[in-house]
Short mmCIF file of C-alpha atoms and ligand atoms in Angstrom, two decimals:
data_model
loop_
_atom_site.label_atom_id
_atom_site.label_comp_id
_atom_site.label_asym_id
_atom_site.label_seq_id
_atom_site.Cartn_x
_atom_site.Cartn_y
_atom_site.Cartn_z
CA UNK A 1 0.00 0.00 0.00
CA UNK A 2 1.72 2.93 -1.18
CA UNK A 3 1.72 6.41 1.35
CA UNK A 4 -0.59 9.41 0.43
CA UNK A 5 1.27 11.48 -1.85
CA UNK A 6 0.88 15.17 -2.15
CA UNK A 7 0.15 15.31 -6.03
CA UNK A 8 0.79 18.92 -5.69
CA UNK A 9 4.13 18.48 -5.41
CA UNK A 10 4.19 16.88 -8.60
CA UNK A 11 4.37 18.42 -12.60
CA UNK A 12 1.27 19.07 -14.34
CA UNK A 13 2.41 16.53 -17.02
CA UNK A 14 3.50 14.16 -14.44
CA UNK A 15 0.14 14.19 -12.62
CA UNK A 16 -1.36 13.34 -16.09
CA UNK A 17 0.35 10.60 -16.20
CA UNK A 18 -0.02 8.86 -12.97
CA UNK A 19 -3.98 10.98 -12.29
CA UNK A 20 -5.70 9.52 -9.30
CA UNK A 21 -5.15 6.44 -7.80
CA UNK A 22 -7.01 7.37 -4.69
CA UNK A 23 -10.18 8.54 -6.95
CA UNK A 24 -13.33 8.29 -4.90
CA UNK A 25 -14.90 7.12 -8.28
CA UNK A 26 -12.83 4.28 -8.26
CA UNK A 27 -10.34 3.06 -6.23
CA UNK A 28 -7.47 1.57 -8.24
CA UNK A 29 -4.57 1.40 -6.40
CA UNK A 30 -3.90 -2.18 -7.82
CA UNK A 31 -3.78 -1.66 -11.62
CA UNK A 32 -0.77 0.25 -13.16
CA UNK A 33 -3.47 1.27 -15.77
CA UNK A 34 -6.71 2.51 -14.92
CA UNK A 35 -9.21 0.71 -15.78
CA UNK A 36 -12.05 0.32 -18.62
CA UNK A 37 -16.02 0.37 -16.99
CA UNK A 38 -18.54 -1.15 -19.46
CA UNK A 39 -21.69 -1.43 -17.94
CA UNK A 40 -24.86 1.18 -19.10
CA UNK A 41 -26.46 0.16 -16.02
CA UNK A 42 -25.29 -0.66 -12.31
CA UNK A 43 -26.93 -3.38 -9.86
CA UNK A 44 -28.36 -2.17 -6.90
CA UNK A 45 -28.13 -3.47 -3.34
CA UNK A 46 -31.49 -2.80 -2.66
CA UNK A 47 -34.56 -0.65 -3.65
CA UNK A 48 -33.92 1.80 -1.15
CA UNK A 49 -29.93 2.13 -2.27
CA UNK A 50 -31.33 2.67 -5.77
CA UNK A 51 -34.05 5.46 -4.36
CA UNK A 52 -30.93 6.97 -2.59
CA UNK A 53 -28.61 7.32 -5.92
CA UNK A 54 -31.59 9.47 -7.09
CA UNK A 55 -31.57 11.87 -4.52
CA UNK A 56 -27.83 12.29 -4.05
CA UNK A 57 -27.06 12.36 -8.07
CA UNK A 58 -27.05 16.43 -9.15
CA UNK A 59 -28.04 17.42 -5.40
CA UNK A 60 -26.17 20.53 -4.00
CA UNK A 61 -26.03 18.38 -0.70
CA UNK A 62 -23.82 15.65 -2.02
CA UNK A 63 -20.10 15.99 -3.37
CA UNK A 64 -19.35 13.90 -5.95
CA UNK A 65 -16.17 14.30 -5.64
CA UNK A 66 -15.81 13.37 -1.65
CA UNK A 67 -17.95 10.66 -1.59
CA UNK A 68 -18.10 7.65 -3.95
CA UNK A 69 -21.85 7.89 -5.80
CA UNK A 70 -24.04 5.16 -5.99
CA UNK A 71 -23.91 4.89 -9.69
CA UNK A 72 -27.16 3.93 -11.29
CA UNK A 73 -27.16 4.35 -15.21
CA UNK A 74 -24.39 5.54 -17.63
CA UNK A 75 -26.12 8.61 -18.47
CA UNK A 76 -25.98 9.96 -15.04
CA UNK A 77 -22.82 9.20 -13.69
CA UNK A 78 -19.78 6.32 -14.87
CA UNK A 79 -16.74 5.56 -12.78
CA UNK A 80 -14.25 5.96 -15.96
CA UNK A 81 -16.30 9.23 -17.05
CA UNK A 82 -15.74 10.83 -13.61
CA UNK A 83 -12.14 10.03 -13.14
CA UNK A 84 -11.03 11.59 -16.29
CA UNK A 85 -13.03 14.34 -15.32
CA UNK A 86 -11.17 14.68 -12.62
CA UNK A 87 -7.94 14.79 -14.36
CA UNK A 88 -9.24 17.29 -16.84
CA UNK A 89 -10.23 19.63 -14.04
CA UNK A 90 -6.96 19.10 -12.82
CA UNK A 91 -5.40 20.09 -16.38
CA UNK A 92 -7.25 23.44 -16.51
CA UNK A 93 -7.28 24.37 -12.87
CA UNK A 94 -10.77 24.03 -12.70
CA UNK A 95 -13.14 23.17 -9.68
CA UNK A 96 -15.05 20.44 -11.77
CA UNK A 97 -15.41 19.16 -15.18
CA UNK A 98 -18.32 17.39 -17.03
CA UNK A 99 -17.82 15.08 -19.96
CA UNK A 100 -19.69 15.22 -22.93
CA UNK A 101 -20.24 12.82 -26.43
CA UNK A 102 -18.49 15.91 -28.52
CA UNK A 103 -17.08 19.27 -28.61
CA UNK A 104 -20.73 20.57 -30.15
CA UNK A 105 -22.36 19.19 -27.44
CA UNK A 106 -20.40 20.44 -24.46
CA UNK A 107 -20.14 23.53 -26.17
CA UNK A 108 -24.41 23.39 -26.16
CA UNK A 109 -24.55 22.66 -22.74
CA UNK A 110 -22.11 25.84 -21.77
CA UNK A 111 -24.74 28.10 -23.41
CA UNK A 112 -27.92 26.23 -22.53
CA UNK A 113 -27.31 25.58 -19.25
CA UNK A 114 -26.80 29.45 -18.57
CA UNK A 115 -28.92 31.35 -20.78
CA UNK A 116 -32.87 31.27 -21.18
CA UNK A 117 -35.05 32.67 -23.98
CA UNK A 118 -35.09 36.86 -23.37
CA UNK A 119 -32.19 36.75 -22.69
CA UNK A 120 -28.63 37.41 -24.88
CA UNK A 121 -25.04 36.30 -25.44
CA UNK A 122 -21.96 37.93 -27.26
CA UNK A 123 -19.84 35.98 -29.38
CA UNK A 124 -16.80 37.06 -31.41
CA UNK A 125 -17.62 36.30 -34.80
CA UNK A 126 -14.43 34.32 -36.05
CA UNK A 127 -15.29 31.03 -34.75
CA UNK A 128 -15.48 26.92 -35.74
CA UNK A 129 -18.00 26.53 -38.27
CA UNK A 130 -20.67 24.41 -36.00
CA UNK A 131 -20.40 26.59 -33.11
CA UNK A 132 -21.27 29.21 -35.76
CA UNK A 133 -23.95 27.49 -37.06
CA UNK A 134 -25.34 26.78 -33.35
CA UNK A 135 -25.06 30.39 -32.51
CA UNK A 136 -26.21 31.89 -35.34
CA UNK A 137 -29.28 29.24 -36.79
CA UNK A 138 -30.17 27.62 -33.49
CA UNK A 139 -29.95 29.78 -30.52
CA UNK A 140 -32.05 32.85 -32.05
CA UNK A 141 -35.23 29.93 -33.08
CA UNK A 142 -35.29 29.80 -28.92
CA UNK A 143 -35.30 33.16 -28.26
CA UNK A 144 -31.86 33.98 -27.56
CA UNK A 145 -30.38 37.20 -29.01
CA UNK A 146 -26.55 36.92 -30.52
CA UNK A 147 -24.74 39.96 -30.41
CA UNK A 148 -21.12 39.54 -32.78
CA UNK A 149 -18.97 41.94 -31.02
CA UNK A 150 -14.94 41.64 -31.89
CA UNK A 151 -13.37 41.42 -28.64
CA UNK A 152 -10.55 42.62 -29.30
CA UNK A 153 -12.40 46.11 -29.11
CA UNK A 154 -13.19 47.00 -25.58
CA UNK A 155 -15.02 49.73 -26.79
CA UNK A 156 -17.09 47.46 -28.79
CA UNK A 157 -17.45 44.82 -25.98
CA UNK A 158 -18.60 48.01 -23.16
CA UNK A 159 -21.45 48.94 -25.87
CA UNK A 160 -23.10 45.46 -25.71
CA UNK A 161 -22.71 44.19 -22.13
CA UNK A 162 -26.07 45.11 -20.84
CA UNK A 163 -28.91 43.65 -18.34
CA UNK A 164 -29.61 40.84 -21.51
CA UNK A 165 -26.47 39.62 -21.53
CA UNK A 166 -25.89 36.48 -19.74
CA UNK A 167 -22.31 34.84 -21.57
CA UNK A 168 -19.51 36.12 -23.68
CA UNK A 169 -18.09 33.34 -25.52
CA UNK A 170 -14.67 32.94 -27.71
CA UNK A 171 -12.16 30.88 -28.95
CA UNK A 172 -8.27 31.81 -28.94
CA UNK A 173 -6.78 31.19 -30.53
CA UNK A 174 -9.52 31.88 -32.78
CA UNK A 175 -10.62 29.06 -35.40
CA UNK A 176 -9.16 29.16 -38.36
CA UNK A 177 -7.17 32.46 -38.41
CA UNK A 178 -5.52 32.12 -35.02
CA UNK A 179 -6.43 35.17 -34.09
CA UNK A 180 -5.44 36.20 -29.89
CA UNK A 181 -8.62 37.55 -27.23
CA UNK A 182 -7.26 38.91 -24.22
CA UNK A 183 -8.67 36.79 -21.59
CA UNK A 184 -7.78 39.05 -18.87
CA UNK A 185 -8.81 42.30 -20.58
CA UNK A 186 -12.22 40.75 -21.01
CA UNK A 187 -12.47 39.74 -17.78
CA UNK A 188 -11.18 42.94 -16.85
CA UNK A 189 -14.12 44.69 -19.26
CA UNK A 190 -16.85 42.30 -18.28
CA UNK A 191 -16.29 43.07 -14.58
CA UNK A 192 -16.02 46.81 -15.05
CA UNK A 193 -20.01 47.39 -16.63
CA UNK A 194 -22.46 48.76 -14.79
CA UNK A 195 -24.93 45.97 -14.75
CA UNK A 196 -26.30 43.72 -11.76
CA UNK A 197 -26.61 40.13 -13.24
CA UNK A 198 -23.40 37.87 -13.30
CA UNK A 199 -22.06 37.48 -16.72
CA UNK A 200 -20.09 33.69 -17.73
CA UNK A 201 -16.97 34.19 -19.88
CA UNK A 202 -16.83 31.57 -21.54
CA UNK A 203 -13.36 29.89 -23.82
CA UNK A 204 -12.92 27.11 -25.76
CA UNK A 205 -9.57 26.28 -25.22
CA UNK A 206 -9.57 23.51 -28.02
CA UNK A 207 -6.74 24.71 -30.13
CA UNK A 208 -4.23 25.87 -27.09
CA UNK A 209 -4.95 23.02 -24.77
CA UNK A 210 -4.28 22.99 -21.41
CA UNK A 211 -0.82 22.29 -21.53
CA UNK A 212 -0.55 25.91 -23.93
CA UNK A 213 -2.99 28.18 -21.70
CA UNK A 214 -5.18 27.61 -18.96
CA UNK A 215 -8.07 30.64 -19.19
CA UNK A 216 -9.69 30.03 -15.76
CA UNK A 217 -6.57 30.84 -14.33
CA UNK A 218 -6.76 34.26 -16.56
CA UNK A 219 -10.30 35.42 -15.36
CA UNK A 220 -12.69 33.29 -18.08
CA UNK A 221 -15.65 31.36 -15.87
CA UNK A 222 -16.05 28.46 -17.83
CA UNK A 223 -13.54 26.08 -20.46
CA UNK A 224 -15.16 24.44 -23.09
CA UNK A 225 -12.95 21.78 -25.22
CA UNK A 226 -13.59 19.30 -28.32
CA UNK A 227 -11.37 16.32 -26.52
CA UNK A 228 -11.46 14.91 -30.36
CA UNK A 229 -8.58 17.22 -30.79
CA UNK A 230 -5.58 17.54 -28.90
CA UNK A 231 -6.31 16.39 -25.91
CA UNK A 232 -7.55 12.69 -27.58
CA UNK A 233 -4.31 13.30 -29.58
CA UNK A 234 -4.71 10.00 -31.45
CA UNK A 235 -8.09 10.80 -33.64
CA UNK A 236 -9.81 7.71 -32.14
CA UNK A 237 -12.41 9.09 -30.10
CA UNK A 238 -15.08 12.04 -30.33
CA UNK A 239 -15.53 13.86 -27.24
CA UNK A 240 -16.43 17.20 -25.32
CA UNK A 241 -15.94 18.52 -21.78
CA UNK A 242 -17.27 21.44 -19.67
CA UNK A 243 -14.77 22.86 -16.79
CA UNK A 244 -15.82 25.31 -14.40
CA UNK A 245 -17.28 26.37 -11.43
CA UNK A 246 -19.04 23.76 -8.87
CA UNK A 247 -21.74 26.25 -8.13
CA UNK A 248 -23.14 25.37 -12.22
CA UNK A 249 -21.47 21.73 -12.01
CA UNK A 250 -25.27 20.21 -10.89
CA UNK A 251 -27.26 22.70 -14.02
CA UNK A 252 -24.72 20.89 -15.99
CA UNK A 253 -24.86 17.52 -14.95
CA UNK A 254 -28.51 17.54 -15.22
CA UNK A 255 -28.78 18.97 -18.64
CA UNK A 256 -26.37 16.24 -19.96
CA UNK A 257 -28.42 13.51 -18.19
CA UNK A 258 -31.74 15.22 -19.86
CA UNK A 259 -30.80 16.61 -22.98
CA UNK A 260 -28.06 13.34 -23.45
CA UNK A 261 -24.77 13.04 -25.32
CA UNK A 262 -22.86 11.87 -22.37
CA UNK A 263 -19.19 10.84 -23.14
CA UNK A 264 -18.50 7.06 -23.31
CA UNK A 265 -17.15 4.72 -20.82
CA UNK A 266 -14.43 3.27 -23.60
CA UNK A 267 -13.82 7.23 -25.20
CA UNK A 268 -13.33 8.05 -21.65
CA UNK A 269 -10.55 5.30 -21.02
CA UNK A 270 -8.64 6.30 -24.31
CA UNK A 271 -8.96 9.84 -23.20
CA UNK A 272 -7.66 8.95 -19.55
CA UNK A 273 -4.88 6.39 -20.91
CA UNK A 274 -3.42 7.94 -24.08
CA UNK A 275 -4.87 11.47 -24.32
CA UNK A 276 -3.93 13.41 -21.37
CA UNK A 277 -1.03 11.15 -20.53
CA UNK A 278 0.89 11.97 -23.95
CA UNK A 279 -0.17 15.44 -24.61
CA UNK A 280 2.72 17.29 -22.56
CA UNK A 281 5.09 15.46 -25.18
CA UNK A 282 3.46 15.59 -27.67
CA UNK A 283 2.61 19.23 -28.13
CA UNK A 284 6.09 20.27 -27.34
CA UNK A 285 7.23 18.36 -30.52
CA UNK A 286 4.45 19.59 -32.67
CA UNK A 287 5.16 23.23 -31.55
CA UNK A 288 8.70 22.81 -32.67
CA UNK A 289 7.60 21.73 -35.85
CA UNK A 290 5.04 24.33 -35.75
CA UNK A 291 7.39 26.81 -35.43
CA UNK A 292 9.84 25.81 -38.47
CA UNK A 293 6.88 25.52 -40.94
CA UNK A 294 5.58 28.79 -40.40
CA UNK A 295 9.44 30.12 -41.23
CA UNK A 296 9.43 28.59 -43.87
CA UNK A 297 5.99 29.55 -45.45
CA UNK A 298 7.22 33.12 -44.49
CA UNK A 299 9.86 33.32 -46.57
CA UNK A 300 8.64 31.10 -49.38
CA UNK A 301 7.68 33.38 -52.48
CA UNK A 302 4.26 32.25 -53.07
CA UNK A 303 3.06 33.19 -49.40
CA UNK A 304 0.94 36.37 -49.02
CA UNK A 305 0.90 35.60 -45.75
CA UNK A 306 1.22 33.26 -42.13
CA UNK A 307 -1.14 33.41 -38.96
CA UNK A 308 1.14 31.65 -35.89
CA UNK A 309 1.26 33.30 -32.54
CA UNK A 310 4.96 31.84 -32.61
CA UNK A 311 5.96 34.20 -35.07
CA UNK A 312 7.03 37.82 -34.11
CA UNK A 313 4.62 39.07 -36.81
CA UNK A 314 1.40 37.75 -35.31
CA UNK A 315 -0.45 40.84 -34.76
CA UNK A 316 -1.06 39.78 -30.99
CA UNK A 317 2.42 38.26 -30.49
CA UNK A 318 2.69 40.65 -27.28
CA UNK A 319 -0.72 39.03 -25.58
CA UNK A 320 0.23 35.38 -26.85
CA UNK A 321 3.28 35.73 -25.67
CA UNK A 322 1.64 36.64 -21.94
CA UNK A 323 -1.58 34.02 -22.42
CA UNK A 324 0.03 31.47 -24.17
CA UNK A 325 2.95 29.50 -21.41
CA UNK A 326 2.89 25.91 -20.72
CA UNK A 327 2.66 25.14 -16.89
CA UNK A 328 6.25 25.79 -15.97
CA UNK A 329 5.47 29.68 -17.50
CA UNK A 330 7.08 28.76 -21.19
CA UNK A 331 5.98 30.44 -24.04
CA UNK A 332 3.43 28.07 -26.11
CA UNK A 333 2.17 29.08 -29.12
CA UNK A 334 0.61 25.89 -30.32
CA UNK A 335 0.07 23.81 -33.28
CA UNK A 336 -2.08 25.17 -35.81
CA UNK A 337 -1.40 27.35 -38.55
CA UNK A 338 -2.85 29.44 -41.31
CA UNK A 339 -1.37 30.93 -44.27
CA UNK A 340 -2.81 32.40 -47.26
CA UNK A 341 -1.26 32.19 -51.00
CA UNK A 342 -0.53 35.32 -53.28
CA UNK A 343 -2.15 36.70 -55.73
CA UNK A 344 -6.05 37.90 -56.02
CA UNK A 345 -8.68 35.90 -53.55
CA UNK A 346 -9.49 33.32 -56.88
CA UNK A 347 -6.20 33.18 -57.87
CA UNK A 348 -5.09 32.46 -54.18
CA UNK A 349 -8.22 29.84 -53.74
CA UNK A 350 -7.22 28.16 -57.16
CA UNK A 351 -3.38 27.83 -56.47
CA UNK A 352 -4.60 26.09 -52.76
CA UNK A 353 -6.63 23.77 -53.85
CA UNK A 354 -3.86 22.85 -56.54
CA UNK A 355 -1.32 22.62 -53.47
CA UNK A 356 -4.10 20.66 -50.94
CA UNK A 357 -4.50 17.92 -54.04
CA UNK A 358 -1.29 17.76 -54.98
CA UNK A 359 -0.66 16.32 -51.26
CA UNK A 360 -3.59 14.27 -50.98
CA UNK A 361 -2.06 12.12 -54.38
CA UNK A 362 1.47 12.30 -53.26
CA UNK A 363 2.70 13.56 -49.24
CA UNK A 364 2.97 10.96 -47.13
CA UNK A 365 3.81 13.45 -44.12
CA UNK A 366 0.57 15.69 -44.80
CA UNK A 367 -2.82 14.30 -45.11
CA UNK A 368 -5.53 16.66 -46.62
CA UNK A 369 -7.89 15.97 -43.41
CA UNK A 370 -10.32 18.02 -41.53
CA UNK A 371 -9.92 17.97 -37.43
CA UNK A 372 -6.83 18.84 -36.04
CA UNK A 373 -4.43 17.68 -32.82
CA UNK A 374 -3.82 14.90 -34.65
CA UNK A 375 -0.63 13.00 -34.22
CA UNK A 376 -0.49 13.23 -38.17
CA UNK A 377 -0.13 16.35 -39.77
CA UNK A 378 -3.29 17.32 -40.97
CA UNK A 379 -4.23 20.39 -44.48
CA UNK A 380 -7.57 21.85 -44.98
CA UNK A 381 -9.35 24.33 -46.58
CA UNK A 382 -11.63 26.36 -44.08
CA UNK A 383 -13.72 28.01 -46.34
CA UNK A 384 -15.28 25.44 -47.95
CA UNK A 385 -15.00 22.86 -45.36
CA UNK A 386 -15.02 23.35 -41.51
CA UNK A 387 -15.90 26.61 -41.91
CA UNK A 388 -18.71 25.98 -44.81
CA UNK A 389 -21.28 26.91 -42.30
CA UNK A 390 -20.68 30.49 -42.18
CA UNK A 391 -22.08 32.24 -45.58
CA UNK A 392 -19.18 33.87 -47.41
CA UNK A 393 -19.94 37.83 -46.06
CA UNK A 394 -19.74 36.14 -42.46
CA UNK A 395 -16.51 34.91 -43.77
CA UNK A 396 -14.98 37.72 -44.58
CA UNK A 397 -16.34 39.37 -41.82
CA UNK A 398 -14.38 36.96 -39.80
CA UNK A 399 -11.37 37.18 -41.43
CA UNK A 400 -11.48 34.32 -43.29
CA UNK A 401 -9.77 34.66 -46.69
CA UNK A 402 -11.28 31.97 -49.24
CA UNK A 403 -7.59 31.06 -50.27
CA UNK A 404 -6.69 30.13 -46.75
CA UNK A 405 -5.23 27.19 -45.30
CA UNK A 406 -4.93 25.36 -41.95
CA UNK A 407 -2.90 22.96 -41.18
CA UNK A 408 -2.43 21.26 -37.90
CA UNK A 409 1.24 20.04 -37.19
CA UNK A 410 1.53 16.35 -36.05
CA UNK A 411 4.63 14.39 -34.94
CA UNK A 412 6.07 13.67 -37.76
CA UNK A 413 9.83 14.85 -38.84
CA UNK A 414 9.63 18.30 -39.80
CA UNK A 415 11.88 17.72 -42.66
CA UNK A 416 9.39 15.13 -44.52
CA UNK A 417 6.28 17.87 -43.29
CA UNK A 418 8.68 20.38 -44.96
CA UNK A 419 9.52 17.94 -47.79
CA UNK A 420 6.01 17.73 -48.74
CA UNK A 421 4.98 20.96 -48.41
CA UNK A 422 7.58 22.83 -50.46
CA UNK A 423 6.64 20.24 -53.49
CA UNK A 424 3.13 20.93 -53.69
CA UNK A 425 4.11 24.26 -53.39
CA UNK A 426 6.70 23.87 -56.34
CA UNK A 427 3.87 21.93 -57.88
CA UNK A 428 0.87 24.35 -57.38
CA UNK A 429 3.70 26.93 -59.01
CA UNK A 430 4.51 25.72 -62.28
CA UNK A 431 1.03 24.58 -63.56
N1 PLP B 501 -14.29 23.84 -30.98
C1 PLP B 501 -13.34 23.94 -31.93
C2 PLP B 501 -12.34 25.06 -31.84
C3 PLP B 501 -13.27 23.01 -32.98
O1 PLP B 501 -12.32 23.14 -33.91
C4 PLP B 501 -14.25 21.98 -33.03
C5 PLP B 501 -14.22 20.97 -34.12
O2 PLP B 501 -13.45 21.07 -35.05
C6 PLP B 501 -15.22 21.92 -32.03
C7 PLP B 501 -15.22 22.85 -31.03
C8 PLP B 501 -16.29 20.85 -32.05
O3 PLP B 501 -15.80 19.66 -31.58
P1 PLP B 501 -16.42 18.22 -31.98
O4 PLP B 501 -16.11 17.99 -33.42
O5 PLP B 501 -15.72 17.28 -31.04
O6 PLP B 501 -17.89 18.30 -31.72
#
């Protein structure tokens, strides 16, 4: 029987590795790897033990997290579910986290579980195509206003905060164009307006992870993240999580177990085994990558231009550089990357696709793939794929240039991702 250890003491990335072996979910001190729950429902001792589970489960009276639950049905609460969220939590400093089927639908529950019809929300308008689409054709058919407000203008951001607004919401980096919000200037903003209500800042931290920037500890309320991405790492699994405060951690927990899309027992375990464990090491050798392929799409001659927060001409390198540090206070500037091609926004969109097809037949390094966090390097085109959702004038109002391209860096040699760049490139250039 090993000592209680003070986990504190401990590296972030270290703790993800080794999580909780003293979890009141489950109590694993015996396996070197936790393990895999597969069961949709539980047994139950006795009627009255079963009647008990449904008064403790979602009641402000019982922690979850002290005391073991009596676990009843999947839905509600699952002994692999709960210690990943745990270890999540743990990742983004949070008090609590709450695991969902996908990204979408954690992203959903964030909003819904705050906001009623009457009442409003700001969003900044460059965002992932779905959340878009949820935001903008969804949440105005049940009465709830959308106000698109940059926020990088404070100005802009004091004008709209008023008695209707319940949530500010944003990505940052921002999807696709890696665009920086200042988390603590919003904050800063949001707490500053004369209004009585409390208002929920809300970030998806989906393409900085927690490893790259942890926004709770910056002044947002709430972390949203699509675990399909980096934090799954291996592009096996589809899932979601909601971090933040215990005080909503019951709202949420109810509206997954009503509205559904729970996270899986056997997601949860990959998530919990491979995810977490490996993303420390990972992302530090995709953001080295990261950083040599946007040099070299700088200076390559038929690059208009490069979106990293890595790169000194980011237009927000200043507030990345402050946001964006790993948990030992490095600078992180992630993964992804955006670059448009020279030359007139047809020309641009023309020579891309020539470039994105020319590796699809012939990189083995790159693979022309939507999603991202990947352990392969993935190439895209955001206009007309993840970001298809948003009409072309919302496009451009977002700053999305119908030439550009994203590509997430995976952990391959940078030389082949290089390699197989610069010859689609060469490629796209002589035809
Ligand atoms: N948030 C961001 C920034 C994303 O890029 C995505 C998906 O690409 C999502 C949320 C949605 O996640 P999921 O696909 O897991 O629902």
């Amino acid at each position: 029987m090993k000592n209680k250890i003070d986990k504190k003491n401990y590296h972030k990335e270290t703790r993800m590795i080794h999580g909780d072996f003293y979890s009141v979910h489950w109590d694993y001190k015996d396996h070197m790897t936790p393990p895999m729950s597969s069961s949709a429902a539980f047994r139950l001792e006795s009627a009255e033990r079963g009647a008990e589970g449904f008064i403790e489960f979602a009641n402000p009276n019982f922690d979850r997290h002290k005391k073991s639950p009596i676990l009843i049905y999947e839905r509600l609460d699952e002994p692999s579910r709960s210690m990943l969220e745990d270890n999540l939590a743990t990742a983004e400093e949070g008090e609590c986290a709450v695991a969902f089927a996908t990204g979408m639908a954690a992203i959903t529950a964030s909003i819904l579980s705050i906001v009623k019809a009457g009442e409003a929300i700001i969003a900044h308008p460059t965002l992932y195509g779905c959340t878009f689409s949820l935001f903008a054709n969804w949440l105005p058919k049940y009465g709830i206003e959308v106000r698109w407000v940059d926020l990088k203008d404070k100005k802009a951001l004091q004008q709209n905060l008023d008695e209707k607004v319940k949530v500010v919401y944003c990505e940052t980096p921002t999807n696709p164009i890696l665009e920086i919000v200042d988390i603590k200037k919003i904050k800063e903003t949001i707490d500053s307006a004369k209004i009585k209500q409390k208002v929920y800042f809300i970030v998806d931290n989906t393409f900085s992870t927690p490893f790259c920037q942890r926004p709770l500890t910056l002044g947002a309320d709430i972390v949203v993240h699509s675990l399909t991405k980096n934090i799954g790492g291996f592009g096996t699994d589809m899932g979601g999580v909601w971090i933040g405060p215990k005080t909503l951690e019951n709202t949420v927990l109810l509206f997954r177990k009503d509205f559904g899309a729970p996270l899986s027992a056997k997601s949860s375990w990959h998530f919990l085994v491979y995810g977490l464990p490996t993303l420390a090491v990972r992302t530090r050798k995709q953001m080295e990558s990261a950083l040599k392929v946007a040099q070299f799409l700088e200076k390559h001659p038929l690059v208009q231009k490069v979106h990293y927060p890595g790169l000194k001409s980011h237009p927000q390198y200043s507030i990345a550089k402050r946001q964006m540090v790993d948990p030992e206070g490095n600078f992180a500037p992630g993964i992804m990357l955006y670059f448009v091609l020279k030359g007139k926004p047809e020309e641009a969109q023309k020579l891309g696709r020539k470039v994105m097809n020319h590796i699809a037949g012939n990189a083995l390094a790159l693979t022309l793939a939507v999603s991202l966090g990947n352990i392969r390097t993935l190439i895209e085109h955001p206009s007309s794929m993840t970001h298809a959702p948003l009409p072309l004038d919302a496009q451009v109002k977002a700053g999305i240039d119908p030439g550009g391209i994203r590509i997430s860096i995976g952990i391959e040699n940078y030389k082949d991702i290089l390699k197989d760049l610069s010859q689609a490139l060469d490629f796209a250039k002589k035809r």
